[in-house]
Structure formats: structure tokens, C-alpha cells
Coordinates of C-alpha atoms in Angstrom, one line a residue:
M801 CA 65.5 76.5 131.3
S802 CA 63.6 74.0 129.0
E803 CA 59.9 73.5 129.3
D804 CA 60.4 69.9 130.8
T805 CA 63.0 71.1 133.3
A806 CA 60.7 73.8 134.4
F807 CA 57.9 71.3 134.7
S808 CA 60.0 68.9 136.7
F809 CA 61.3 71.8 139.1
K810 CA 57.6 73.1 139.6
R811 CA 56.6 69.5 140.6
L812 CA 59.4 69.2 143.0
L813 CA 58.5 72.4 144.6
L814 CA 54.8 71.4 145.0
G815 CA 56.0 68.0 146.6
K816 CA 54.8 66.0 143.7
P817 CA 56.7 63.0 142.2
I818 CA 58.6 63.8 139.0
P819 CA 58.0 61.1 136.3
S820 CA 61.1 59.2 135.7
S821 CA 61.3 60.1 132.1
L822 CA 60.9 63.9 133.0
A823 CA 63.8 63.4 135.5
H824 CA 66.0 63.6 132.4
H825 CA 63.9 65.9 130.4
E826 CA 62.2 63.5 128.1
R827 CA 58.5 63.4 127.4
L828 CA 57.1 60.3 125.9
S829 CA 55.6 59.7 122.6
R830 CA 53.0 56.8 122.2
V831 CA 55.8 54.7 120.8
T832 CA 58.3 55.3 123.5
G833 CA 55.6 55.2 126.1
L834 CA 54.7 51.7 125.2
A835 CA 58.2 50.7 125.7
V836 CA 58.8 52.5 128.8
L837 CA 55.5 51.9 130.9
S838 CA 54.3 48.7 129.3
S839 CA 57.2 46.4 129.6
D840 CA 56.0 44.9 132.9
A841 CA 52.5 44.0 131.4
L842 CA 54.0 42.7 128.2
S843 CA 56.7 40.6 129.9
S844 CA 54.1 38.8 131.9
V845 CA 53.1 36.9 128.9
A846 CA 56.6 35.2 129.0
Y847 CA 55.6 33.1 132.2
A848 CA 51.8 33.4 132.7
T849 CA 50.9 30.3 130.5
D850 CA 53.7 28.5 132.3
F851 CA 52.0 29.0 135.4
I852 CA 48.6 27.6 134.2
L853 CA 50.2 24.7 132.8
A854 CA 52.3 23.9 135.9
T855 CA 49.1 23.9 137.8
L856 CA 47.1 21.7 135.5
V857 CA 49.8 19.1 135.1
V858 CA 49.0 17.6 138.4
A859 CA 45.8 16.3 136.9
G860 CA 47.7 14.8 134.0
V861 CA 48.5 16.2 130.3
A862 CA 44.8 15.7 129.4
A863 CA 44.0 18.6 131.7
F864 CA 45.9 21.0 129.4
S865 CA 42.9 21.2 127.2
Y866 CA 41.4 23.8 129.9
A867 CA 44.4 26.0 129.4
I868 CA 42.7 27.7 126.2
P869 CA 39.4 28.5 127.9
I870 CA 41.2 29.7 131.0
S871 CA 43.4 32.0 128.9
L872 CA 40.3 33.4 127.1
V873 CA 38.6 34.3 130.4
I874 CA 41.9 35.9 131.6
A875 CA 42.2 37.8 128.3
T876 CA 38.6 39.3 128.6
L877 CA 39.3 40.1 132.3
L878 CA 42.5 41.9 131.1
A879 CA 40.5 43.8 128.5
V880 CA 37.8 44.8 131.1
V881 CA 40.6 46.1 133.6
A882 CA 42.4 47.9 130.8
F883 CA 39.1 49.7 129.7
S884 CA 38.5 50.6 133.4
Y885 CA 42.0 52.1 133.9
R886 CA 41.4 54.0 130.7
Q887 CA 38.7 55.9 132.7
T888 CA 41.2 56.5 135.4
I889 CA 43.5 58.1 132.9
H890 CA 41.0 60.8 131.8
A891 CA 40.0 61.4 135.5
Y892 CA 43.5 61.8 136.7
P893 CA 45.5 63.1 134.0
T894 CA 48.3 64.1 136.7
G895 CA 48.7 60.3 137.5
G896 CA 46.2 58.2 139.1
G897 CA 47.9 55.4 141.1
A898 CA 46.0 53.1 143.3
Y899 CA 47.2 55.0 146.4
I900 CA 46.2 58.3 145.4
V901 CA 42.7 57.3 144.0
A902 CA 41.7 55.0 146.9
K903 CA 43.0 57.7 149.5
E904 CA 41.1 60.6 147.9
N905 CA 37.9 58.9 147.3
I906 CA 37.6 55.9 149.8
G907 CA 39.6 57.1 152.8
A908 CA 43.1 57.0 154.3
T909 CA 43.0 53.4 155.5
A910 CA 42.0 52.2 151.8
G911 CA 44.9 54.2 150.5
L912 CA 47.4 52.7 153.0
V913 CA 46.3 49.3 152.2
A914 CA 46.6 50.1 148.3
A915 CA 50.1 51.5 149.0
A916 CA 51.2 48.4 151.1
S917 CA 50.0 46.1 148.4
L918 CA 51.7 48.1 145.8
L919 CA 55.1 48.3 147.6
V920 CA 54.9 44.4 148.3
D921 CA 54.0 43.9 144.5
Y922 CA 56.8 45.9 143.3
T923 CA 59.3 43.9 145.3
L924 CA 57.9 40.7 144.0
T925 CA 57.9 42.1 140.4
V926 CA 61.7 42.6 140.8
S927 CA 62.3 39.1 142.1
V928 CA 59.9 37.3 139.8
S929 CA 61.0 39.2 136.7
I930 CA 64.8 38.8 137.3
S931 CA 64.3 35.0 138.1
A932 CA 62.2 34.4 135.0
G933 CA 64.8 36.3 133.0
V934 CA 67.6 34.0 134.3
L935 CA 65.3 31.0 133.5
A936 CA 65.3 32.1 130.0
I937 CA 69.3 32.0 130.1
T938 CA 69.3 28.6 131.8
S939 CA 66.7 27.2 129.3
A940 CA 69.1 28.0 126.5
F941 CA 72.3 27.1 128.4
P942 CA 71.3 24.3 130.9
K943 CA 74.8 24.0 132.4
T944 CA 74.4 27.5 133.7
D945 CA 71.5 26.5 136.0
V946 CA 73.9 25.9 139.0
Y947 CA 74.6 29.6 139.2
R948 CA 70.9 30.7 139.0
I949 CA 71.0 32.6 142.4
E950 CA 74.2 34.3 141.4
M951 CA 73.0 35.4 138.0
C952 CA 69.7 36.7 139.7
L953 CA 71.7 38.7 142.3
A954 CA 74.1 40.0 139.7
F955 CA 71.2 41.4 137.6
L956 CA 69.7 42.8 140.9
A957 CA 73.0 44.7 141.7
L958 CA 73.3 45.9 138.1
L959 CA 69.9 47.4 138.3
M960 CA 70.4 48.9 141.8
L961 CA 73.8 50.4 140.9
G962 CA 72.4 51.8 137.6
N963 CA 69.3 53.4 139.3
L964 CA 71.5 54.8 142.2
R965 CA 73.7 56.3 139.5
G966 CA 70.6 58.2 138.3
I967 CA 70.0 56.0 135.0
R968 CA 66.4 56.5 134.1
E969 CA 64.0 55.1 131.3
S970 CA 65.4 56.6 128.1
G971 CA 62.5 56.0 125.6
R972 CA 64.8 55.1 122.6
I973 CA 67.1 52.9 124.4
F974 CA 64.3 51.0 126.3
A975 CA 62.3 50.7 123.1
I976 CA 64.9 48.3 121.7
P977 CA 64.3 45.3 124.1
T978 CA 60.4 45.8 124.5
Y979 CA 59.9 45.8 120.6
F980 CA 62.5 43.1 120.0
F981 CA 60.5 40.9 122.6
V982 CA 57.3 41.7 120.7
F983 CA 58.7 41.0 117.4
S984 CA 60.3 37.8 118.6
I985 CA 57.2 36.5 120.2
S986 CA 54.9 37.6 117.3
A987 CA 57.4 35.7 115.0
L988 CA 57.1 32.7 117.2
I989 CA 53.3 32.7 117.1
L990 CA 53.1 33.2 113.3
A991 CA 55.6 30.4 112.5
G992 CA 53.9 28.1 115.1
F993 CA 50.4 28.7 113.7
Y994 CA 51.8 28.3 110.1
R995 CA 53.2 25.0 111.1
Y996 CA 49.9 24.1 112.9
L997 CA 47.9 24.9 109.8
T998 CA 50.1 23.1 107.4
G999 CA 50.3 19.9 109.6
G1000 CA 53.9 20.5 110.6
V1001 CA 53.5 20.3 114.3
V1002 CA 56.0 18.3 116.2
P1003 CA 55.3 18.1 119.9
V1004 CA 58.3 18.7 122.2
T1005 CA 59.6 15.9 124.2
V1006 CA 60.2 16.7 127.8
P1007 CA 59.9 14.4 131.0
L1008 CA 56.8 15.0 133.0
P1009 CA 57.2 16.3 136.6
P1010 CA 57.0 13.8 139.4
N1011 CA 53.6 15.0 140.5
A1012 CA 52.1 14.7 137.0
G1013 CA 48.6 12.9 137.1
H1014 CA 48.6 12.5 141.0
A1015 CA 45.5 14.6 141.6
R1016 CA 42.0 14.7 140.1
L1017 CA 40.7 17.6 138.1
T1018 CA 38.6 19.6 140.3
T1019 CA 36.9 23.0 140.2
F1020 CA 39.4 24.2 143.0
L1021 CA 42.4 23.1 140.7
L1022 CA 40.7 25.0 137.7
L1023 CA 40.3 28.1 139.9
T1024 CA 44.0 27.8 141.1
A1025 CA 45.1 27.6 137.4
F1026 CA 43.1 30.6 136.5
A1027 CA 44.5 32.6 139.5
N1028 CA 48.0 31.7 138.4
G1029 CA 47.4 32.7 134.8
C1030 CA 46.2 36.1 136.2
T1031 CA 49.9 37.0 136.3
A1032 CA 49.4 38.1 132.7
M1033 CA 47.7 41.2 134.1
T1034 CA 50.4 42.6 136.2
G1035 CA 51.5 46.0 135.1
V1036 CA 48.4 47.2 133.6
E1037 CA 48.1 50.0 136.0
A1038 CA 51.6 51.5 135.1
V1039 CA 50.2 53.5 132.2
S1040 CA 47.7 55.3 134.4
N1041 CA 50.5 56.0 136.9
G1042 CA 52.7 57.7 134.4
V1043 CA 50.2 60.0 132.5
P1044 CA 52.1 63.2 133.2
A1045 CA 55.2 61.5 131.3
F1046 CA 53.5 61.7 127.9
R1047 CA 53.6 64.5 125.4
P1048 CA 50.5 66.5 125.1
P1049 CA 47.6 65.9 125.0
E1050 CA 48.8 63.4 127.9
A1051 CA 45.6 61.8 128.7
K1052 CA 44.8 61.0 125.0
N1053 CA 48.3 59.5 124.4
A1054 CA 48.3 57.5 127.6
A1055 CA 44.8 56.0 126.8
A1056 CA 46.0 55.1 123.2
T1057 CA 49.1 53.5 124.7
L1058 CA 47.1 51.5 127.3
V1059 CA 44.9 50.1 124.7
T1060 CA 47.8 49.1 122.3
M1061 CA 49.4 47.5 125.3
A1062 CA 46.4 45.5 126.2
V1063 CA 45.7 44.4 122.5
L1064 CA 49.5 43.2 122.4
A1065 CA 49.6 41.5 125.7
I1066 CA 46.2 39.7 124.9
G1067 CA 47.3 38.7 121.6
M1068 CA 50.6 37.3 122.7
F1069 CA 49.3 35.5 125.9
V1070 CA 46.4 33.7 124.1
G1071 CA 48.7 32.8 121.1
I1072 CA 51.4 31.5 123.5
T1073 CA 48.8 29.3 125.3
V1074 CA 47.2 28.0 122.2
L1075 CA 50.7 26.9 120.8
A1076 CA 51.6 25.4 124.1
H1077 CA 48.6 23.2 124.0
A1078 CA 49.2 22.4 120.3
Y1079 CA 53.1 21.5 121.0
R1080 CA 52.2 19.6 124.3
V1081 CA 54.6 22.0 126.2
V1082 CA 55.3 21.0 129.8
P1083 CA 57.1 23.8 131.4
S1084 CA 59.2 23.2 134.6
S1085 CA 61.8 25.0 136.9
V1086 CA 64.5 24.0 134.4
E1087 CA 63.1 25.1 131.2
S1088 CA 60.3 27.6 130.5
G1089 CA 57.4 27.0 128.0
V1090 CA 58.6 29.9 125.7
S1091 CA 61.9 27.9 125.4
Q1092 CA 60.2 24.8 124.6
L1093 CA 58.0 26.4 121.9
G1094 CA 61.1 28.1 120.5
R1095 CA 63.1 24.9 120.1
A1096 CA 60.1 23.1 118.6
I1097 CA 59.3 25.9 116.2
F1098 CA 62.7 27.4 115.4
G1099 CA 65.0 24.5 116.3
G1100 CA 67.2 24.2 119.4
Q1101 CA 70.4 25.4 118.0
T1102 CA 69.4 28.2 115.7
I1103 CA 70.0 32.0 115.8
L1104 CA 66.2 32.5 115.9
Y1105 CA 65.9 30.4 119.1
Y1106 CA 68.8 32.3 120.9
L1107 CA 67.4 35.6 119.8
L1108 CA 64.0 34.7 121.3
Q1109 CA 65.7 33.7 124.6
A1110 CA 67.6 37.0 124.5
G1111 CA 64.7 39.1 123.9
T1112 CA 62.8 37.3 126.7
T1113 CA 65.5 37.9 129.1
L1114 CA 65.8 41.6 128.2
I1115 CA 62.3 42.4 128.6
L1116 CA 62.0 40.6 132.0
V1117 CA 65.0 42.6 133.3
L1118 CA 63.3 45.8 131.9
A1119 CA 60.1 44.8 133.7
A1120 CA 62.1 44.6 136.9
N1121 CA 63.7 48.1 136.3
T1122 CA 60.1 49.5 136.0
A1123 CA 59.6 48.6 139.6
Y1124 CA 62.8 50.6 140.6
A1125 CA 61.0 53.5 139.2
D1126 CA 57.7 52.9 141.0
F1127 CA 58.8 51.6 144.3
P1128 CA 60.9 54.5 145.3
R1129 CA 58.4 57.1 143.9
L1130 CA 55.5 55.6 145.6
A1131 CA 57.6 55.3 148.9
S1132 CA 58.4 59.1 148.7
I1133 CA 54.7 59.9 148.1
V1134 CA 53.8 58.0 151.2
A1135 CA 56.7 59.5 153.2
R1136 CA 55.4 62.9 152.1
D1137 CA 52.2 62.1 153.8
R1138 CA 54.1 61.1 156.8
Y1139 CA 53.3 57.4 156.7
L1140 CA 56.8 56.3 156.1
P1141 CA 60.3 57.7 157.4
R1142 CA 61.3 60.9 155.8
Q1143 CA 64.3 59.4 154.4
F1144 CA 62.4 58.0 151.6
M1145 CA 61.9 61.5 150.4
N1146 CA 65.5 62.2 150.0
Q1147 CA 67.1 62.4 146.7
G1148 CA 70.6 62.0 145.7
D1149 CA 72.9 64.2 143.5
R1150 CA 71.4 62.2 140.6
L1151 CA 67.7 63.1 141.5
A1152 CA 67.1 59.3 142.5
F1153 CA 65.2 58.3 145.7
S1154 CA 68.3 56.3 146.8
N1155 CA 66.8 55.1 150.2
G1156 CA 63.8 53.6 148.4
I1157 CA 66.1 51.8 145.7
L1158 CA 68.3 50.3 148.5
V1159 CA 65.3 49.0 150.5
L1160 CA 63.8 47.5 147.2
S1161 CA 67.1 45.8 146.4
L1162 CA 67.5 44.4 149.9
F1163 CA 64.1 42.9 150.2
A1164 CA 64.2 41.5 146.5
A1165 CA 67.7 39.9 147.3
V1166 CA 66.0 38.1 150.3
L1167 CA 63.3 36.8 148.2
I1168 CA 65.6 35.6 145.5
I1169 CA 68.0 33.7 148.1
A1170 CA 65.0 32.5 150.2
F1171 CA 63.1 31.0 147.1
R1172 CA 66.5 30.0 145.2
G1173 CA 65.3 32.2 142.4
D1174 CA 62.5 29.7 141.3
T1175 CA 59.7 31.6 139.6
Q1176 CA 57.2 28.8 140.5
L1177 CA 58.1 29.0 144.2
L1178 CA 57.6 32.8 144.1
L1179 CA 54.3 32.6 142.4
P1180 CA 52.0 32.0 145.3
L1181 CA 53.2 35.4 146.7
Y1182 CA 52.8 37.4 143.8
M1183 CA 49.1 38.2 142.8
I1184 CA 47.4 39.2 146.2
G1185 CA 48.8 42.7 146.3
V1186 CA 48.2 43.3 142.5
F1187 CA 44.3 42.6 142.9
I1188 CA 44.1 44.5 146.1
S1189 CA 45.2 47.5 144.2
F1190 CA 43.1 46.9 141.2
T1191 CA 39.9 46.5 143.3
L1192 CA 40.7 49.6 145.6
S1193 CA 41.5 51.6 142.6
Q1194 CA 38.4 50.8 140.5
A1195 CA 36.0 51.1 143.6
G1196 CA 37.5 54.4 144.3
M1197 CA 36.9 55.5 140.8
V1198 CA 33.1 54.7 141.3
I1199 CA 33.1 57.1 144.2
H1200 CA 34.9 59.7 142.2
W1201 CA 32.3 59.7 139.4
R1202 CA 29.4 59.9 141.8
R1203 CA 31.1 62.8 143.6
T1204 CA 32.0 64.8 140.6
R1205 CA 29.0 63.8 138.4
E1206 CA 30.8 65.0 135.2
P1207 CA 29.0 64.5 131.9
G1208 CA 28.6 60.7 131.3
W1209 CA 29.5 60.0 134.9
K1210 CA 26.9 57.1 135.1
T1211 CA 28.5 55.2 132.2
S1212 CA 31.9 55.8 133.6
A1213 CA 30.9 54.6 137.1
A1214 CA 29.3 51.5 135.5
I1215 CA 32.6 50.6 133.7
N1216 CA 34.8 51.2 136.9
G1217 CA 32.0 49.5 139.1
F1218 CA 32.2 46.4 136.7
G1219 CA 35.9 46.4 136.9
A1220 CA 35.9 46.6 140.6
V1221 CA 33.4 43.6 141.0
V1222 CA 35.4 41.5 138.5
T1223 CA 38.7 42.2 140.2
G1224 CA 37.4 41.7 143.6
I1225 CA 35.9 38.3 142.6
V1226 CA 39.4 37.4 141.2
L1227 CA 41.0 38.6 144.4
V1228 CA 38.9 36.2 146.3
I1229 CA 39.7 33.3 144.1
V1230 CA 43.4 34.2 144.2
A1231 CA 43.5 34.5 148.1
V1232 CA 41.4 31.1 148.7
T1233 CA 43.4 29.2 146.2
K1234 CA 47.0 30.5 147.2
T1235 CA 46.6 31.0 150.9
L1236 CA 47.8 27.4 151.7
E1237 CA 50.7 27.7 149.0
G1238 CA 52.2 30.7 150.9
A1239 CA 50.1 33.6 150.0
W1240 CA 49.2 33.8 153.7
I1241 CA 52.5 35.6 154.2
V1242 CA 51.3 38.5 152.0
L1243 CA 47.9 38.3 153.6
L1244 CA 49.7 38.9 157.0
L1245 CA 52.4 41.3 155.7
I1246 CA 50.1 43.9 154.3
P1247 CA 48.1 44.5 157.6
L1248 CA 51.5 44.8 159.3
I1249 CA 52.8 47.3 156.7
V1250 CA 49.7 49.4 157.3
L1251 CA 50.2 49.2 161.2
L1252 CA 53.7 50.4 160.4
F1253 CA 52.4 53.3 158.4
N1254 CA 50.0 54.4 161.1
A1255 CA 52.7 54.0 163.8
T1256 CA 55.0 56.2 161.9
R1257 CA 52.2 58.8 161.3
R1258 CA 51.4 59.0 164.8
H1259 CA 55.1 59.4 165.8
Y1260 CA 55.4 62.4 163.3
D1261 CA 52.3 63.9 164.6
H1262 CA 53.3 63.7 168.2
V1263 CA 56.6 65.3 167.2
A1264 CA 54.9 68.1 165.5
S1265 CA 52.6 68.7 168.4
Q1266 CA 55.5 69.1 170.6
L1267 CA 57.5 71.3 168.3
T1268 CA 54.8 73.7 167.2
L1269 CA 55.2 77.3 168.3
R1270 CA 51.5 77.8 168.8
G1271 CA 51.0 78.5 172.6
Y1272 CA 54.7 78.3 173.2
A1273 CA 56.5 80.5 175.8
P1274 CA 60.3 79.9 175.9
Q1275 CA 61.5 79.3 179.4
T1276 CA 64.2 81.7 180.7
R1277 CA 67.4 80.3 181.5
V1278 CA 70.1 82.4 183.0
H1279 CA 73.0 80.0 183.8
N1280 CA 75.0 77.4 182.1
T1281 CA 77.0 74.8 184.1
V1282 CA 79.7 73.5 181.9
L1283 CA 81.2 70.0 182.8
M1284 CA 84.4 68.5 180.9
P1285 CA 85.1 65.0 181.6
I1286 CA 89.0 64.4 181.3
G1287 CA 91.2 61.2 181.4
G1288 CA 94.3 63.3 181.6
L1289 CA 96.2 66.3 180.7
Q1290 CA 97.2 66.8 177.2
R1291 CA 97.0 69.4 174.4
A1292 CA 93.5 68.5 173.3
V1293 CA 92.2 68.8 176.9
I1294 CA 93.9 72.2 177.4
E1295 CA 92.4 73.5 174.2
A1296 CA 89.1 72.3 175.2
L1297 CA 89.4 74.0 178.7
R1298 CA 90.2 77.3 177.1
Y1299 CA 87.0 77.1 174.9
A1300 CA 84.9 76.1 177.9
E1301 CA 85.9 79.2 179.7
T1302 CA 84.4 81.4 177.0
L1303 CA 80.9 79.7 177.7
S1304 CA 80.5 80.3 181.5
D1305 CA 82.0 81.4 184.6
D1306 CA 81.1 77.9 186.2
V1307 CA 83.4 75.4 184.5
R1308 CA 84.1 72.2 186.0
A1309 CA 86.6 69.5 184.9
V1310 CA 85.6 66.1 186.1
Y1311 CA 88.0 63.4 186.7
V1312 CA 87.2 59.8 187.8
D1313 CA 89.7 58.4 190.2
I1314 CA 90.6 54.7 189.3
D1315 CA 94.5 55.1 189.8
P1316 CA 95.5 57.0 193.0
R1317 CA 99.0 57.8 191.6
A1318 CA 97.6 59.2 188.4
T1319 CA 95.1 61.1 190.3
E1320 CA 97.9 62.8 192.3
Q1321 CA 99.8 63.6 189.1
I1322 CA 96.7 65.2 187.8
R1323 CA 96.2 67.4 190.9
R1324 CA 99.9 68.7 190.7
D1325 CA 99.6 69.5 186.9
W1326 CA 96.4 71.0 187.4
E1327 CA 98.0 74.2 189.3
S1328 CA 99.9 74.9 186.1
W1329 CA 97.3 74.2 183.5
G1330 CA 94.0 74.3 185.1
G1331 CA 93.3 78.1 185.0
R1332 CA 90.1 79.2 186.3
V1333 CA 88.5 75.8 185.9
R1334 CA 87.7 73.8 189.1
L1335 CA 88.9 70.2 189.1
I1336 CA 86.3 67.6 190.4
V1337 CA 87.7 64.3 191.4
L1338 CA 85.1 61.4 191.7
P1339 CA 85.8 58.3 193.6
S1340 CA 85.3 55.1 191.8
P1341 CA 85.8 52.2 194.3
Y1342 CA 84.9 49.6 191.4
R1343 CA 87.1 51.3 188.8
S1344 CA 84.0 52.2 186.8
V1345 CA 84.3 55.4 184.8
M1346 CA 80.9 55.9 183.3
E1347 CA 78.8 55.3 186.4
P1348 CA 80.5 58.1 188.7
L1349 CA 80.4 60.5 185.9
L1350 CA 76.8 60.1 185.0
D1351 CA 75.8 60.2 188.7
Y1352 CA 77.7 63.6 189.0
I1353 CA 75.9 64.9 185.9
R1354 CA 72.5 64.0 187.5
S1355 CA 73.4 65.6 190.6
V1356 CA 74.3 68.9 188.8
E1357 CA 71.0 68.7 186.9
R1358 CA 69.2 68.3 190.2
E1359 CA 71.2 71.2 191.7
R1360 CA 70.2 73.6 188.9
P1361 CA 67.0 72.1 187.3
D1362 CA 66.0 75.2 185.3
D1363 CA 69.5 75.9 183.9
Y1364 CA 71.5 74.4 180.9
V1365 CA 74.2 71.7 181.6
T1366 CA 76.9 71.6 178.9
V1367 CA 79.1 68.8 178.6
I1368 CA 82.4 69.5 176.8
L1369 CA 84.2 66.5 175.2
P1370 CA 87.8 67.1 174.0
E1371 CA 88.6 64.8 171.0
F1372 CA 91.5 64.4 168.8
V1373 CA 90.9 63.5 165.1
P1374 CA 93.7 61.2 163.6
A1375 CA 95.0 62.0 160.0
R1376 CA 94.0 58.6 158.6
W1377 CA 90.4 57.1 158.9
W1378 CA 91.9 53.5 160.0
Q1379 CA 93.8 55.0 162.9
H1380 CA 90.5 55.7 164.7
L1381 CA 90.5 51.8 165.2
L1382 CA 93.6 52.2 167.4
H1383 CA 92.0 54.6 170.2
N1384 CA 89.2 54.0 172.4
Q1385 CA 85.9 55.7 171.8
S1386 CA 85.1 56.9 175.4
A1387 CA 83.7 60.2 174.0
L1388 CA 81.2 58.4 171.8
L1389 CA 80.1 56.4 174.8
I1390 CA 79.4 59.5 176.8
K1391 CA 77.5 61.0 173.8
G1392 CA 75.3 57.9 173.7
A1393 CA 74.6 58.0 177.3
L1394 CA 73.7 61.6 177.5
L1395 CA 71.7 61.6 174.2
F1396 CA 68.3 61.2 175.8
R1397 CA 68.9 63.5 178.9
P1398 CA 66.7 66.8 178.7
N1399 CA 68.4 70.0 179.3
T1400 CA 71.8 68.6 178.6
V1401 CA 74.1 70.0 175.7
V1402 CA 77.0 67.8 174.4
T1403 CA 79.7 69.6 172.6
S1404 CA 82.8 68.2 170.9
V1405 CA 86.0 70.2 170.6
P1406 CA 88.1 68.4 168.0
V1407 CA 91.8 68.7 167.7
H1408 CA 93.0 67.5 164.2
L1409 CA 96.3 65.7 164.0
A1410 CA 98.9 66.1 161.3
L1411 CA 100.2 63.3 159.2

């Protein structure tokens, strides 16, 4: 057994999440770690500037001059958050997700709020990233825009099937689109600044949206633009969550990767924003700002332009796949703590959390269809969960440093405290500016999910309290009454009768009389085939089968309240699956009716039919 295999097996036995890269025995270097864990954060620069400009355009093109100072504030904030998470990496070298940090340091409720926020955020990450990736395609090939929803769902299905099959992040494979995107955007920025410095800037010519210039430039509008631009910060926490996936020394390599990611993200985000202002880019739901810059700088029909769009599509789809690793893993951790159904802990034969993958795909598909694959319509829902998890994680780290009092803890607490204050302020701004645009849905959804968490935990605790062996004295049962509903006499019934006779000396065949002639035939045949089993014929004046049967079972239960009642159901199994549709399912109905009755055992005796 290799070292990585042993590591994964040990974590599985301890109930800890297995990093997706370890799931196929690969530890990440800084280079591959940047590709695998930073794709979400790096891909955000492809649409963050668009969201700033789309907000400011309602005040007119002149308001675009505020885009650059807004981007600089966001870049500073991104640096603060990245540096704060660098502290988390060293404090939690086994992985410091917001759920774990908040739960251990603030309390269970705070952890559940962080978990709910992250699950919502991961779902929106899939929807927004895929929608933005498809926008890159439709920007290059406008005629394909009519198939936007279909393309989004096709990418979603591809990611779902790939993850169900156990395809995990391969550092070498996933490094290709990440670095291709970084090089493409870098080439775009360098070429754009060269033209700007040499006086070769030719502004793009695109029609203004209908709402352009219809509003005044207010403080609230600037705050809204700032909140929308904060999408550039999504994915920053991914590196701190995946520290164990790095090669030793894990914390050092993860911290270096986080710094590199922050530098690249800040450089690309600010560079794109400056060029968007210089080239007078006006992004829309039809064409992205990066596409407009590519056409202006590289030319609309050149290979460089199409390579830029291809790189943008690949990185955005890769960012969606990152959520496919994080959502099921977080759901499994929450389920391990009994706040989600245990099915989320189940792993398929490819070591994939299949139920989490399916649930994520379903909710992402609903969002894509409901919002028609439009990133600008999905935007108002996006940032609430991100900054709730940011704020709780950083606040939890302050409490962690105060409790552990490690060397230099005051400095570390001050860094995380500053990060918590900053992200908390941004959270308030995002909540206030986006509530009327649709963010109220997320603000309502997160408390509902927390209530669902607590209801699930109460259920599991209640079940455990009733199943515990502590103080349990088993009740002595000395008798078993066996009942077997029959609808006639045939081979399956006779086989079940012989089985029933081995269980008890009190076996009763129960027949409901809905046809007097058939009942008389049953009585005559019973003398030959019934054996030691008593035949009980129940009258049914209204030709109902279930009610007389259930009434009789209840009367037997009252007759022997401290004993077992076993109901034997003879069933025949057709040779072909579709042949089940040709037969009634009375046994299934009886099982359902008796499922919730205490002291009643239901047993099927199958007879398999040949071809």
C-alpha cells in the first residue's frame, strides 16, 4: 500500500474527509495546487468587472470612471482576506473550512450557518460559472445564444456524470486550462496596455443597454457596484480547505499557493478593469467584457481571440467542477455530525459522494433554468453566502488564537480580527444593496437550511435514544401468530403455507370474501391443500379487500398484545422486469399498510418464474 493510499484509508476510518486529489493517490505541488484549488478564485476575474460596469451603466458611461477606484478597493480587500486565510492555513493544517472553524470556536449554530452558506454558495458557483462559461461561447459565436440553456445543462450533465464516475482533479490535466487562462488574460492585458501607452486604443462600439443613463450616480449605486465586484473574491477559501492535499510541508506549500493565487487574481482583475475603462467596454447578457476586450485588442476573427474565449470557457467550467468536489465533501461532514441525512456519507464504488453530486446537480439545473442561464440575473443571489462564511471563519480564528495563545497569537488575532471586520462590513453592504434584487431569497434560505439541520439532528438523537441498549430489558415473547393473506390457491400460495408452518403452530390463512362462488371453491380446495393451517374467511359487504384484512390483523394484535404477529406474503417474481407491470401489486400495498404497525413482522416468500 502506497503512502497516499494509507493516508486516505486512515482518514476514511477516522471519519474525516478525503481530499479529492488524495482520492486517486496524488499529492499536490505548489504548481498543481494552484491549478486545482485556485481555479474558482482565478475564474472570477472573467466576470467581476462586468458586474461592476453593468451596475454603473444605469448612471451613464461617465460613471465608468469609478470602476477603477472600486476595483482597487476590492483588490485591497482581497489581499486582506487572503492574508487572513493564510493564518487559517497554519492554524488548521488538516483543513480549516468555515464550518469546522466556526463550529469549534464559536459554536454549533455558527458552524451550521457557515455550512448552509457554503452549500448555497457552491450551488450558485456551479450555476454562475457554467452560465459565464457559456456566455464566453455565445460571445464568440452569437448565433448559438438561442441554445444557451441547453449548453448550460449539457455542461452540467457532463460534470455530473464525470464526478459520478469518480473523475477527480488530476493536477497535470487540470493545470492546462488554468495556466492557459492565466497566460491568455496576461497576454490580453500586456497587449492592451501596450496599445494604450502607444496611443493605439480603439474603443469598442457596442449599443448601450436600454437603462443606460436613467439613474443618478448615488452612494447607494456605488456601494452596489462595489458589492457586485466582490465576486472577484469567491473561491479564496478553497486553498485553506484543501491543505492536506499538498505535499509536505503542507501548510507552507498551501500558504505559498494562496499568496500566488491572490497576486494573480488581483493583477488580472485590476488589469481587466483598467482596460475595460480605456476601451469603453459595455458588457451585457449578450457579450462579456472580456470578449469585447479580446475583439478590440486581438481582432474579432483572429486565432488569439478564439483562444482567449476557449481559455475563459475552460477555466469557468473547471471552477464549477471545484464545487463538485467541495459540496459533496462538506455535505458528508455535516451528515457525519448528524445534521444531514446519512445518505450524504455514502460513497459509490468510485469513492464519490454520489448523493451529494446528484443533489448539487439538481439544484444547479433548477437555477439555470429559472434564470435562463443569465449570469447577471444570478448575480444578486451569489455573494451573501460567500461573505457569511468569510466573516464566521475569520471571527472563529480570533477566538482560536485567544484560546490557544500560541507564540505571536496577538498579531495573528489582530490580522484575523481585521479580516472579520472588513468582511463583516462588506456582508452588510452586500445584504443591503442586493436584498431588493433577489438576495432576500438567500437570506431566507440559509435560516431555513439551519432549521432543517437542527430538525435532522433532533430526529437522529431521538432515534438513538430509543435504540440505545443502556437500561434496556428485552421483553419476553413466547408466541408467534402467523397470518397469510391469500387471494386463491396456486403454487406460490402452497409454498408459502409450507414455510409458514415451520414458524408457528398457530398459522391462519386469511381470505376476504368478495365473490361467494370463488369462496366456496376455496373452501373445497382447502381440504386437499390447506394442511394444518386454518382458513379464516372474512366477509366484505362493500367488496373491499384491505379494510377487512387490516381489521382482522388489529383484532389479533388486541388478542395477543405481548406476542409477535407475522404476516406472510406469497409473491411470484416474473422472469422479465417489465412483466411486473402486468400484475397487481397487492403484496406491496399490504406491506405499506403494515409498515408502521408495532410488533407486526412482514415476510415475503418469493417464487421465481422461469423464462
